[in-house]
C-alpha positions as a LaTeX table, in Angstrom:
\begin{tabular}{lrrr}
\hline
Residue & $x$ (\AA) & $y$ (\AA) & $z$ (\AA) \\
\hline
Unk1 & 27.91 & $-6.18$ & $-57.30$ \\
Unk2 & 31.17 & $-5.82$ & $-58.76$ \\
Unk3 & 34.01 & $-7.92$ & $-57.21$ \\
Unk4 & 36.14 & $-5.05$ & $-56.08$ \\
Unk5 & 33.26 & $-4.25$ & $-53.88$ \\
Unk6 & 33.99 & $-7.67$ & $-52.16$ \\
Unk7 & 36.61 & $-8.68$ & $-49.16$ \\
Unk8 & 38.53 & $-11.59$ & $-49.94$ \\
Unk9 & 39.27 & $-14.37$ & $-47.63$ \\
Unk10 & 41.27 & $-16.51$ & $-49.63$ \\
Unk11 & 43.22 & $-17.02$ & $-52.85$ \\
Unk12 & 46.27 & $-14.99$ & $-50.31$ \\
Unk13 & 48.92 & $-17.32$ & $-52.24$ \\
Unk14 & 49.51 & $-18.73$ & $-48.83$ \\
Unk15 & 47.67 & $-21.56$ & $-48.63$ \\
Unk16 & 47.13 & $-24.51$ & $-51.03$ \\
Unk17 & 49.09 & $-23.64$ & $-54.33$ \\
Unk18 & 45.74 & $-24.25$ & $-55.96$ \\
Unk19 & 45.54 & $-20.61$ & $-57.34$ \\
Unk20 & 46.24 & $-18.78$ & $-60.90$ \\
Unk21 & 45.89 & $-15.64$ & $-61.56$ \\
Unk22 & 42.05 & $-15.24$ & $-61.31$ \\
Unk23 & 40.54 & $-18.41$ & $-61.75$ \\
Unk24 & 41.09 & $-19.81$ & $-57.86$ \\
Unk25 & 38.66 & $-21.47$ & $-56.12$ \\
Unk26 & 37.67 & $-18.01$ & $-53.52$ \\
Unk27 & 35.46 & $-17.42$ & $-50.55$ \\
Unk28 & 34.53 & $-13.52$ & $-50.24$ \\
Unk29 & 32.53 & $-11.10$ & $-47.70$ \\
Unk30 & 30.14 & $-8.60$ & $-48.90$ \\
Unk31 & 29.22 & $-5.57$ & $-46.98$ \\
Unk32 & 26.17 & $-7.48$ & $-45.78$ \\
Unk33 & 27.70 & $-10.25$ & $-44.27$ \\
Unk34 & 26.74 & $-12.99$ & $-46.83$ \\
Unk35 & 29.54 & $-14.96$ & $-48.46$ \\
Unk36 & 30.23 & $-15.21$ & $-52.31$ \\
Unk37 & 31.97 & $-18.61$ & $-53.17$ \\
Unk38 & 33.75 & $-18.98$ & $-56.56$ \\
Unk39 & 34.68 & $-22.70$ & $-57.98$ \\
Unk40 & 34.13 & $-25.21$ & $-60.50$ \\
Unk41 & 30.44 & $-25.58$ & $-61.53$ \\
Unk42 & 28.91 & $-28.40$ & $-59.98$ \\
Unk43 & 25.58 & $-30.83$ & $-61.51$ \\
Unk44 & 25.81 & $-32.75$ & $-58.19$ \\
Unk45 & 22.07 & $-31.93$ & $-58.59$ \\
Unk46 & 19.50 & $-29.11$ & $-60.41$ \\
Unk47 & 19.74 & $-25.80$ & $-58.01$ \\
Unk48 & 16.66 & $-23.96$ & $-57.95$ \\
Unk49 & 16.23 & $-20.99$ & $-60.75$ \\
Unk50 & 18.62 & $-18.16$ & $-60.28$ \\
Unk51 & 20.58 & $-20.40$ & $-57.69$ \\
Unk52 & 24.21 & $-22.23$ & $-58.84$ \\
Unk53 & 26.11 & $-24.57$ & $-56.93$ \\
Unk54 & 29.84 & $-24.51$ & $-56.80$ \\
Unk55 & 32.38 & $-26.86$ & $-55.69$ \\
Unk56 & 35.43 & $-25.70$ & $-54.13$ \\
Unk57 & 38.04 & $-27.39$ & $-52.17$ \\
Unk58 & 37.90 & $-27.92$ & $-48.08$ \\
Unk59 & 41.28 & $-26.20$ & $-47.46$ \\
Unk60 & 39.82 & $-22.99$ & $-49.16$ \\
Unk61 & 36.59 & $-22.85$ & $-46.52$ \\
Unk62 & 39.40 & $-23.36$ & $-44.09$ \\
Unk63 & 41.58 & $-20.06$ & $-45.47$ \\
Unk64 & 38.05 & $-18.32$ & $-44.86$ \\
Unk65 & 37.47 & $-19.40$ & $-41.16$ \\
Unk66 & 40.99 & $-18.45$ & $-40.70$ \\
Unk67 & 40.37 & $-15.21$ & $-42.10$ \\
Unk68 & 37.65 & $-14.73$ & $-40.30$ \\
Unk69 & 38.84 & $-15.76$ & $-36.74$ \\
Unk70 & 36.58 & $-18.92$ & $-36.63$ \\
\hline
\end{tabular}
């Protein structure tokens, strides 16, 4: 899935002044429903095989509920 085929929710520059060009901490909707979140690797503990667990601040979740009318 390439990320052009993803909405974005966040990362609008105009929020948190936590963003660069592409290397913000993002929340994104795929056609299916299911969220993609993109943040700094995390080792709070081993994910399962072909999972990864990234961190990412709580006013970028909060750019996504917004975004999403929630």
């Amino acid at each position: 899935m390439a990320r052009e085929e993803l909405t974005r929710l966040t990362g609008s520059g105009s929020g948190n002044g936590e963003c660069g060009e592409d290397d913000c901490p993002n929340v994104y909707r795929t056609e299916r429903g299911t969220f993609v979140v993109q943040g700094d690797a995390s080792e709070a503990f081993a994910a399962p095989q072909g999972e990864g667990l990234v961190e990412i601040p709580e006013s970028v979740l909060r750019e996504a509920f917004r975004a999403l009318g929630w």
